[in-house]
XYZ file of C-alpha atoms in Angstrom:
132
model
C 110.710 83.269 74.298
C 110.550 86.121 71.425
C 108.263 88.889 71.758
C 106.105 89.565 68.738
C 107.782 92.057 66.201
C 104.303 94.026 66.131
C 101.516 93.769 68.201
C 99.789 90.781 66.932
C 96.009 90.426 67.701
C 94.499 87.413 69.730
C 90.666 87.253 70.035
C 90.251 85.315 73.569
C 86.888 83.909 74.042
C 86.659 82.959 77.565
C 83.322 82.829 79.966
C 85.248 83.137 83.452
C 85.896 86.560 84.647
C 88.847 85.282 86.848
C 90.580 83.129 84.015
C 90.173 85.649 81.478
C 91.758 88.456 83.625
C 94.851 86.314 84.045
C 94.922 84.931 80.328
C 94.784 88.902 79.320
C 97.722 89.709 81.911
C 99.933 87.270 80.592
C 99.084 87.685 76.780
C 99.672 91.623 76.885
C 103.058 90.999 79.186
C 104.267 89.150 75.929
C 103.115 91.922 73.763
C 100.247 90.740 72.093
C 97.085 92.797 71.533
C 93.910 90.999 73.158
C 90.392 91.426 72.349
C 87.973 89.968 74.239
C 84.719 87.834 74.000
C 82.837 85.795 76.818
C 81.083 83.651 74.352
C 80.429 82.626 70.588
C 77.644 85.311 70.363
C 80.093 88.246 71.511
C 82.889 86.924 69.399
C 80.924 87.161 66.214
C 79.501 90.479 67.134
C 83.024 91.755 67.421
C 84.094 90.085 64.124
C 81.265 90.441 62.052
C 82.328 91.562 58.623
C 86.072 91.892 59.361
C 85.654 94.532 61.884
C 88.296 93.004 64.322
C 90.700 90.614 62.452
C 92.574 88.327 65.101
C 95.807 86.836 64.138
C 94.863 84.054 66.351
C 91.689 82.775 68.053
C 92.185 81.107 71.290
C 89.082 79.605 72.985
C 89.002 77.964 76.384
C 86.870 74.827 76.703
C 84.203 75.111 79.396
C 80.986 73.017 79.133
C 81.318 71.867 75.637
C 83.424 69.417 73.928
C 86.441 70.414 72.049
C 85.157 69.265 68.525
C 82.297 72.049 69.343
C 84.820 74.544 70.419
C 86.907 73.700 67.099
C 83.763 74.363 65.429
C 82.854 77.648 67.175
C 86.369 78.686 66.041
C 85.968 78.026 62.593
C 82.617 80.017 62.589
C 84.283 83.089 64.190
C 87.380 82.870 61.963
C 84.865 82.582 58.712
C 82.915 85.519 60.284
C 85.981 87.680 60.812
C 86.895 87.255 57.111
C 90.543 86.246 58.013
C 92.579 83.763 56.197
C 91.897 79.729 57.047
C 95.485 79.920 57.689
C 94.781 82.079 61.166
C 95.496 79.570 63.643
C 92.675 78.217 66.394
C 93.890 76.860 69.733
C 91.591 75.034 72.307
C 92.548 74.992 75.508
C 91.148 71.945 77.027
C 89.337 71.925 80.265
C 89.729 68.638 81.629
C 92.057 65.658 80.624
C 94.115 62.959 81.936
C 97.810 63.008 83.282
C 98.909 61.489 80.381
C 98.092 64.552 78.241
C 99.131 67.050 80.470
C 101.917 69.348 79.035
C 101.330 68.369 75.533
C 99.902 70.424 72.202
C 98.171 68.737 69.625
C 97.698 69.610 66.162
C 94.219 68.145 65.222
C 93.940 69.718 61.681
C 95.525 72.440 59.366
C 96.313 75.270 61.711
C 93.749 73.998 64.413
C 95.358 72.907 67.946
C 94.317 71.683 71.433
C 96.580 72.355 74.045
C 96.618 70.544 77.432
C 98.664 73.006 79.459
C 100.887 72.198 82.241
C 101.342 75.638 83.087
C 101.014 79.153 81.555
C 104.308 79.273 80.100
C 103.464 76.113 77.747
C 100.436 77.904 76.385
C 102.470 81.053 75.700
C 105.311 79.228 73.799
C 102.709 77.502 71.578
C 100.912 81.001 70.745
C 104.589 82.406 70.079
C 105.235 79.514 67.597
C 102.035 80.031 65.972
C 102.108 83.899 65.663
C 105.876 84.136 65.121
C 106.809 81.221 62.756
C 110.493 80.755 62.213
């Protein structure tokens, strides 16, 4: 896996402190700059008027539907005043064995990942942040 040429910025929306710490550690080890939010309100405050401009928005689905999280990602992307080409990735919370290990494109620059392991997520982010 390649490491980003420059530190690309990922906005991580993750309410669980333990999961958040693990994701941040893995993302930083891969060379990404990570800024955090625990919920939509915090993310909107961090990105208001383009204050923080993420290269990718990563949301962990907890307690809401994938569609609700995708809509949240769109609102955050608009609030940050970044391009509609900025990828949004939702990490699925619960899924069947048939989906495990898959990454599904659900719209233009919108993805849902059903990770089998952390490396799968890192590979998807690498592909989205460093297109060949």
